[in-house]
CSV table of C-alpha atoms and ligand atoms in Angstrom, one decimal:
chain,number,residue,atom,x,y,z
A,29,UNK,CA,0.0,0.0,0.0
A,30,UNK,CA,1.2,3.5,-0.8
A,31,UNK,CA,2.6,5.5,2.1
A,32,UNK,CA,2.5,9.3,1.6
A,33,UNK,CA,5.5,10.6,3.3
A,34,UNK,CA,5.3,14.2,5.6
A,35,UNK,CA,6.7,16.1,3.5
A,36,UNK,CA,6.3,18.2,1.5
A,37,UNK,CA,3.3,20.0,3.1
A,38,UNK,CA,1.6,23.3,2.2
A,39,UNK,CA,0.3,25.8,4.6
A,40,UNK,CA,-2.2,27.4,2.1
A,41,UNK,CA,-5.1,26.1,0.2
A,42,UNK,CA,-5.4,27.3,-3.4
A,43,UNK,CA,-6.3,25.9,-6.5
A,44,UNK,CA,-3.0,26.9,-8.2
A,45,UNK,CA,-0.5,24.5,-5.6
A,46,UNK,CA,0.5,21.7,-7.7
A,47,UNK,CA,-0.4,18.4,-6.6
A,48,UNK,CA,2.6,16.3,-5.2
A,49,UNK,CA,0.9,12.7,-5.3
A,50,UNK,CA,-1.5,10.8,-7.0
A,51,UNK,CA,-3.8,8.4,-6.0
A,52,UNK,CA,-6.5,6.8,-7.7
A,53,UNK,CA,-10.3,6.8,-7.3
A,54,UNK,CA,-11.4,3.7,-5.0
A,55,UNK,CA,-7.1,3.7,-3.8
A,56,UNK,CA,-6.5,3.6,0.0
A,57,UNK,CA,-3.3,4.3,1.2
A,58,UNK,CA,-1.7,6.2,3.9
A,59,UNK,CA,-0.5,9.5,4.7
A,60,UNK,CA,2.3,10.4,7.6
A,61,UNK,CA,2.0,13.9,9.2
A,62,UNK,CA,3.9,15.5,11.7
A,63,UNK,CA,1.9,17.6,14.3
A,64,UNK,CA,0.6,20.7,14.1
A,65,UNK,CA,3.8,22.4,14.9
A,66,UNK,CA,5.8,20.9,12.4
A,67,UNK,CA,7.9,18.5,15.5
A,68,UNK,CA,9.4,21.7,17.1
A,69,UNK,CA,8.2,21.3,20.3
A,70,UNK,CA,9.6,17.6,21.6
A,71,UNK,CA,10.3,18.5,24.8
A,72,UNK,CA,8.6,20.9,27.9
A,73,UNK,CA,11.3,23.5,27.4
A,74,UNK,CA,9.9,24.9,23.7
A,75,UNK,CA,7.3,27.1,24.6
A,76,UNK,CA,4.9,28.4,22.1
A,77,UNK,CA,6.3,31.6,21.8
A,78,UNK,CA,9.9,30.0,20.7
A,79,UNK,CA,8.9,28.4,18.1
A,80,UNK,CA,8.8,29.3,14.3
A,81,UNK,CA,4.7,30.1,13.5
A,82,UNK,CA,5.5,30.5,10.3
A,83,UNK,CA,5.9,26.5,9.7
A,84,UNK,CA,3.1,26.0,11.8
A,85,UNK,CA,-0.3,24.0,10.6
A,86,UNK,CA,0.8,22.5,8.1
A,87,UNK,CA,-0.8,19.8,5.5
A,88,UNK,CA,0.7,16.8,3.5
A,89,UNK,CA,-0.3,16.9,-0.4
A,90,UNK,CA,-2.2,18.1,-2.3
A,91,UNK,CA,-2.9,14.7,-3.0
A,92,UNK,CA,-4.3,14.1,-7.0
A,93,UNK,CA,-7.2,12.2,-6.9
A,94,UNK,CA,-7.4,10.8,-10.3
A,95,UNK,CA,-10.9,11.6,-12.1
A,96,UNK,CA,-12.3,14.0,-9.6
A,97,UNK,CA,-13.6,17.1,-11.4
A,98,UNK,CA,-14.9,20.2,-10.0
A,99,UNK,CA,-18.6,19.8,-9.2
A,100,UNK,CA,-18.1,16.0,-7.9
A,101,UNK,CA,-17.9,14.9,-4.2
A,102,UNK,CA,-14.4,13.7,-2.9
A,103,UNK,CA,-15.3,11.0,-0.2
A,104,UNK,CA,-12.5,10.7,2.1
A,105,UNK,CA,-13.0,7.9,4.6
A,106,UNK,CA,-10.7,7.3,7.4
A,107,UNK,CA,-10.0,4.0,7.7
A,108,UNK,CA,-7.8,4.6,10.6
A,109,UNK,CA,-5.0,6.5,12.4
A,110,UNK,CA,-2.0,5.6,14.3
A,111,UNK,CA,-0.5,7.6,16.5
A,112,UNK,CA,3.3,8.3,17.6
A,113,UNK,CA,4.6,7.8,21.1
A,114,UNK,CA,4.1,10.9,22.6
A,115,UNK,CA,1.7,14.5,22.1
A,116,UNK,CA,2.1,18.3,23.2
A,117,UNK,CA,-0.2,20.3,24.4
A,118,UNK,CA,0.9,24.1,25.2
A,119,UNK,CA,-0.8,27.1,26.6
A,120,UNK,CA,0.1,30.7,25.8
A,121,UNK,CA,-1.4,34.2,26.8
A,122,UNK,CA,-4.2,34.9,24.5
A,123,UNK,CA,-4.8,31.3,23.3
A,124,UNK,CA,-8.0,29.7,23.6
A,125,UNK,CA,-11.2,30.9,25.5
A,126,UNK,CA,-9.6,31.4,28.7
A,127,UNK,CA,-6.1,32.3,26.6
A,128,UNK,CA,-6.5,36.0,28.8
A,129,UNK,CA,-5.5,34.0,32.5
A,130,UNK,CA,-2.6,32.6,31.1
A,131,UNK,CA,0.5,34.5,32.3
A,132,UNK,CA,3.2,32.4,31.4
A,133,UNK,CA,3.3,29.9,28.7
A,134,UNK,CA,4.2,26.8,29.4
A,135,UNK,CA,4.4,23.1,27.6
A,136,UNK,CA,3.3,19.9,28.7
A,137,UNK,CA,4.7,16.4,26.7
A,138,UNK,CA,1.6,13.8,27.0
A,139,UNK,CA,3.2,10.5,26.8
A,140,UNK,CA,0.7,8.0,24.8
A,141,UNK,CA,0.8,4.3,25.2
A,142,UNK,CA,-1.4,1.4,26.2
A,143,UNK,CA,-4.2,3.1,24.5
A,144,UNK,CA,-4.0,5.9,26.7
A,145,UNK,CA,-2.6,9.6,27.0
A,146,UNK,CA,-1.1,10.2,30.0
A,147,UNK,CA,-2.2,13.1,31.5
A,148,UNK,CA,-0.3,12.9,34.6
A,149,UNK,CA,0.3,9.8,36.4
A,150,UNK,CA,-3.2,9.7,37.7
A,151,UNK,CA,-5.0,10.9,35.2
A,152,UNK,CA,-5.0,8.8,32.1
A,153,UNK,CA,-7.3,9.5,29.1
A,154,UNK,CA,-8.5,7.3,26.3
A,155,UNK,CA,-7.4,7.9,23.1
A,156,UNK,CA,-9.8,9.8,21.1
A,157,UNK,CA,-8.2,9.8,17.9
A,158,UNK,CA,-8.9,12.7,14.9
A,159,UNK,CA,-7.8,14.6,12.2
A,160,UNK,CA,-7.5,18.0,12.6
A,161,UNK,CA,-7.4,19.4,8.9
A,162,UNK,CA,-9.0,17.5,6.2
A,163,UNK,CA,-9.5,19.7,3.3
A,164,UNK,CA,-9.3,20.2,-0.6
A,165,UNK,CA,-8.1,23.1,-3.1
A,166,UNK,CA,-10.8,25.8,-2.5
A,167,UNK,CA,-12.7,27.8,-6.0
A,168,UNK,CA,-10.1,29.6,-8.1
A,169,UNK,CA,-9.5,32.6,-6.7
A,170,UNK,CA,-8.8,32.0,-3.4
A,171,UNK,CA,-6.2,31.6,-1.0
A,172,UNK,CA,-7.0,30.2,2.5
A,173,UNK,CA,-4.2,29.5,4.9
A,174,UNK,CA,-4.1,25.8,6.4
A,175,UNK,CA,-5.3,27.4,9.8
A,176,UNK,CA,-8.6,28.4,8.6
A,177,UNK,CA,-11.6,26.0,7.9
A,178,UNK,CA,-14.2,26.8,5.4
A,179,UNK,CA,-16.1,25.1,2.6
A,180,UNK,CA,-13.1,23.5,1.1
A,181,UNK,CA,-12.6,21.4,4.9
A,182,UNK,CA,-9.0,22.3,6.1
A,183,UNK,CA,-8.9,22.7,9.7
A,184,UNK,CA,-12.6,22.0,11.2
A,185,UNK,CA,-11.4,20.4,14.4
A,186,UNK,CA,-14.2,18.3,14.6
A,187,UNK,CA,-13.7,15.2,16.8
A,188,UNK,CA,-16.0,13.0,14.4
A,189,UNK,CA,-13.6,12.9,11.8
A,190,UNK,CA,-12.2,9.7,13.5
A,191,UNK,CA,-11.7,6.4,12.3
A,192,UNK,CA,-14.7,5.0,10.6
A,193,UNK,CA,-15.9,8.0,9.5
A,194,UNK,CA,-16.2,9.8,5.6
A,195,UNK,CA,-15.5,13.5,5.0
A,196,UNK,CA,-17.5,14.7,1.7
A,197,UNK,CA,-15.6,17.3,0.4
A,198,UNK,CA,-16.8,19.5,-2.3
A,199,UNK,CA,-14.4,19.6,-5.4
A,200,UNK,CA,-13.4,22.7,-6.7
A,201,UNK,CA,-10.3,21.9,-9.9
A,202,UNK,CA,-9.2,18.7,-11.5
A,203,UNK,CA,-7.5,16.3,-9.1
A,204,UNK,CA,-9.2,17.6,-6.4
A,205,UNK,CA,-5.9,18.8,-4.1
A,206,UNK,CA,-6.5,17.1,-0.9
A,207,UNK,CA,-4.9,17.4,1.9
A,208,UNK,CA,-4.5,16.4,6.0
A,209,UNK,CA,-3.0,16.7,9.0
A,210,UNK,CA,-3.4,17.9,12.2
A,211,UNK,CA,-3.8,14.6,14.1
A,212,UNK,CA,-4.6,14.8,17.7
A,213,UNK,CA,-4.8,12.1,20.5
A,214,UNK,CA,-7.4,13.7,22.3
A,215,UNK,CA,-9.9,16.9,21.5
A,216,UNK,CA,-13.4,18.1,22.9
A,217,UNK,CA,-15.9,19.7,21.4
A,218,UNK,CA,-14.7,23.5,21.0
A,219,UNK,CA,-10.9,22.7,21.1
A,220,UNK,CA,-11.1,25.1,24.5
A,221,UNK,CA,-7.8,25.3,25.4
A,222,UNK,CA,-6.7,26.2,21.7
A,223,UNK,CA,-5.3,22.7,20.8
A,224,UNK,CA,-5.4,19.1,21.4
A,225,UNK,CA,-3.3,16.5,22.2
A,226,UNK,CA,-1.2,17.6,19.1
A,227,UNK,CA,0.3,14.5,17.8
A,228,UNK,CA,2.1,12.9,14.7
A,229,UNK,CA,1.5,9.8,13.4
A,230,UNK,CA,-0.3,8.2,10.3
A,231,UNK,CA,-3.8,8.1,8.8
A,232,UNK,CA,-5.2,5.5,6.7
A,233,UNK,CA,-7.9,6.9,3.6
A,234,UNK,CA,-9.8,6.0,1.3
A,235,UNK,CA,-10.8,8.2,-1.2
A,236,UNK,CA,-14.1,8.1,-3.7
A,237,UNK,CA,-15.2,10.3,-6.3
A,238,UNK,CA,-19.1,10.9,-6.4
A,239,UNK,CA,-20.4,12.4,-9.4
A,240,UNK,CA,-24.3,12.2,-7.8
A,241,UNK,CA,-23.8,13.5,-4.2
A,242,UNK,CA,-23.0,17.5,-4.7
A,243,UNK,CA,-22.5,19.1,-0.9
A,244,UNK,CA,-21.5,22.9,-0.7
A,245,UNK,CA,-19.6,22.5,2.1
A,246,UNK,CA,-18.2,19.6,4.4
A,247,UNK,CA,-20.5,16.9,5.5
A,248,UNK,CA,-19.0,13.6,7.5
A,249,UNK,CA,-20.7,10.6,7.8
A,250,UNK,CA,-20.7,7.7,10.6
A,251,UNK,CA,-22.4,4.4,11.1
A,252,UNK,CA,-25.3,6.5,13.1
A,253,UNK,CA,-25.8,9.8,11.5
A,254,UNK,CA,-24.8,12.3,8.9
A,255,UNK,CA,-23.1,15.8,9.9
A,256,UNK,CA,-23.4,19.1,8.5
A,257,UNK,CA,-20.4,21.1,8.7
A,258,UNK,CA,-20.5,25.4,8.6
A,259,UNK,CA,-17.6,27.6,9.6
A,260,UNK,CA,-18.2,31.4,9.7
A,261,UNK,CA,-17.2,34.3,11.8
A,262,UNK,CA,-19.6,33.7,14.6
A,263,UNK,CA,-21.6,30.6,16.0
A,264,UNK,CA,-24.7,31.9,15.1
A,265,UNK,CA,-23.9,32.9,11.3
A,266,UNK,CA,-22.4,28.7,11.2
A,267,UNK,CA,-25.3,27.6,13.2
A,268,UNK,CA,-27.6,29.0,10.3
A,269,UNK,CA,-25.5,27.7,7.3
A,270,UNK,CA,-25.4,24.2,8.9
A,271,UNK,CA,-29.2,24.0,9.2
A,272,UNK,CA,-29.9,25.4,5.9
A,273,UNK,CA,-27.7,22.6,4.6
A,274,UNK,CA,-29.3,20.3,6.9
A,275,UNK,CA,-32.7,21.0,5.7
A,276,UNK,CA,-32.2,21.3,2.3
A,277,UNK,CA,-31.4,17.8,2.3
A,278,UNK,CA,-33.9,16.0,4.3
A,279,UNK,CA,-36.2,18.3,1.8
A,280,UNK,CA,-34.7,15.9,-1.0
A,281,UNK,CA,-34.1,13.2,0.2
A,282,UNK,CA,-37.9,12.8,2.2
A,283,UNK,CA,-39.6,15.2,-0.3
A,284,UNK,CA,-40.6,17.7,2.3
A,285,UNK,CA,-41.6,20.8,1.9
A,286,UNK,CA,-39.7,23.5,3.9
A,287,UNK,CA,-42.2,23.8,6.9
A,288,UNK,CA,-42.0,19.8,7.1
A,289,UNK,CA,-38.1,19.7,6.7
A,290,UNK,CA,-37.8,22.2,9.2
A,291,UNK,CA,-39.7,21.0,11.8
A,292,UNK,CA,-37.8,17.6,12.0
A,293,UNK,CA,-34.4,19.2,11.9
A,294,UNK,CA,-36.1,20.5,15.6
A,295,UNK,CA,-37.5,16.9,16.3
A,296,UNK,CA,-34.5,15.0,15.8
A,297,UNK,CA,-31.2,16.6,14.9
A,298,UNK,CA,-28.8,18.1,17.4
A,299,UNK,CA,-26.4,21.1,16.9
A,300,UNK,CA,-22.8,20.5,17.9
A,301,UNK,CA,-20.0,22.6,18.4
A,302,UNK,CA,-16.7,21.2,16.6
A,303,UNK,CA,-14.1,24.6,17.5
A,304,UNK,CA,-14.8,28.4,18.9
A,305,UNK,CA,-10.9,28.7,19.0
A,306,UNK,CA,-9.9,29.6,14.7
A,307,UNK,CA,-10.4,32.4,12.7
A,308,UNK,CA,-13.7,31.1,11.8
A,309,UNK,CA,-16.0,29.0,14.4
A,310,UNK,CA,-17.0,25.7,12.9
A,311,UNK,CA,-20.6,24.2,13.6
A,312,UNK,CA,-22.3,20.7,12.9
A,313,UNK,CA,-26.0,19.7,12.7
A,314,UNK,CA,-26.2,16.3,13.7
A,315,UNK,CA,-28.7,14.4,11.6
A,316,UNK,CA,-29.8,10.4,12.8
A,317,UNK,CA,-30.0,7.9,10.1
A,318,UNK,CA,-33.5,7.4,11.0
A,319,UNK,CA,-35.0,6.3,7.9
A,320,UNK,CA,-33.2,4.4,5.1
A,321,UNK,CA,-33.9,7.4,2.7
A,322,UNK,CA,-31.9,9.7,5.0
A,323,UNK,CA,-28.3,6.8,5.4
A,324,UNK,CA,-26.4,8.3,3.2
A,325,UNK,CA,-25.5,11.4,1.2
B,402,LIG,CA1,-6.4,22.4,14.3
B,403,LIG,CA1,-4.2,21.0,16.3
């Protein structure tokens, strides 16, 4: 099976980077990433202020996916991800929700074994494993840096993107340009502190080209339910994308009118929070596979 070295990376999205690999529709194969920091921090005495930001959040690829054409769906399903031996977390004045009570910055190394990360020696916490960025080239025309999420994917922090999932990824030029990174051992909902358990290791994907399942913007899919994914400038503004995505399909797919549609996205589907902590907040709707008409995109 193909294994997709670390490098190179890019650290913007934009139709015009040339893709460095190819892979072919229906091909899995793996892709190695550092974490988010490009390895600088591998011990407690790199704080997040001594290190380069200009290497920071990076993504391996672009990634060709043979036959995709703008207007398809890329399906990217995660078949699953390994982890290295050990994750960072770091805190630093401004960073994350609370980011304004942190005086000092400091860095904490979170050893991972056994299934675990180790907090401290009491406090150990099951792997929760996910990819941080997961994106393709965005329209012609624009230039989005690695950090930001948006329609294209790139960095949504959303903890469903896990093993067993699929990422539906709008395509916007030939090819497709996909590319990831970003793993983390551990995340919440909302990314609070401003980062993960930032981690390197490898991801196993599949990708799929769909000519018959157009999305606007990212939509992941699990055994149980189907998520729509907004990012915007504020919760409310992604809250409001999501759900008109959200709606518009159960309107297709059940043959709703809008009144009916809308009512059961109240009934039965469940807004999430997947970051407040990046340029732009990202939001999902959560929406059950509760009729076989509604299990797949
Ligand atoms: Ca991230
Ligand atoms: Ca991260």
């Amino acid at each position: 099976m193909k294994v997709i070295p670390k490098e190179p990376v890019i650290f913007r999205f934009n139709a015009e980077n040339p893709c460095v690999h190819t892979v072919e529709d229906g091909e899995t194969f793996w892709v190695e990433t550092d974490d988010c920091y490009s390895g600088q921090i591998r011990d407690a005495s790199v704080r997040r202020p001594d290190i380069d930001i200009s290497i920071m959040d990076c993504s391996v690829g672009p990634i060709e996916v043979k036959g995709a054409r703008p207007g398809d769906t890329l399906c990217v399903e995660i078949l699953a991800i390994q982890l290295a031996s050990q994750g960072v977390m770091v805190t630093s004045r401004g960073l994350g929700v609370l980011g304004d009570r942190i005086t000092e910055p400091d860095t904490k190394i979170i050893p991972i074994k056994d299934g675990f990360a180790w907090f401290s020696d009491t406090i150990r916490l099951p792997l929760t494993p996910m990819v941080g960025v997961c994106g393709v080239a965005p329209r012609p025309g624009l230039d989005i840096h690695c950090a930001v999420p948006g329609d294209h994917g790139s960095n949504l922090d959303t903890k469903m993107i896990k093993a067993g999932s699929k990422v539906y990824l709008p395509v916007s030029v030939p090819g497709a340009g996909l590319a990831v990174g970003d793993l983390h051992a551990c995340m919440g909902d909302g990314e609070l502190s401003g980062t993960g358990i930032e981690t390197p290791g490898r991801i196993c994907l599949k990708t799929t080209v769909y000519r018959d399942r157009p999305v606007a913007r990212p939509v992941i899919e699990t055994g149980e339910a189907l998520y729509f994914l907004a990012s915007a400038e504020t919760l409310e503004a992604a809250v409001k994308l999501a759900c008109a995505d959200a709606v518009e399909f159960l309107q297709k797919k059940l043959e709703l009118n809008f009144p009916d549609a809308y009512r059961l996205l109240s009934a039965v589907c469940d807004i999430q929070i997947s970051q407040v902590v990046n340029d732009l907040r990202t939001v999902r709707v959560r929406c059950p596979k509760l009729n076989t008409k509604i299990d797949t995109l």
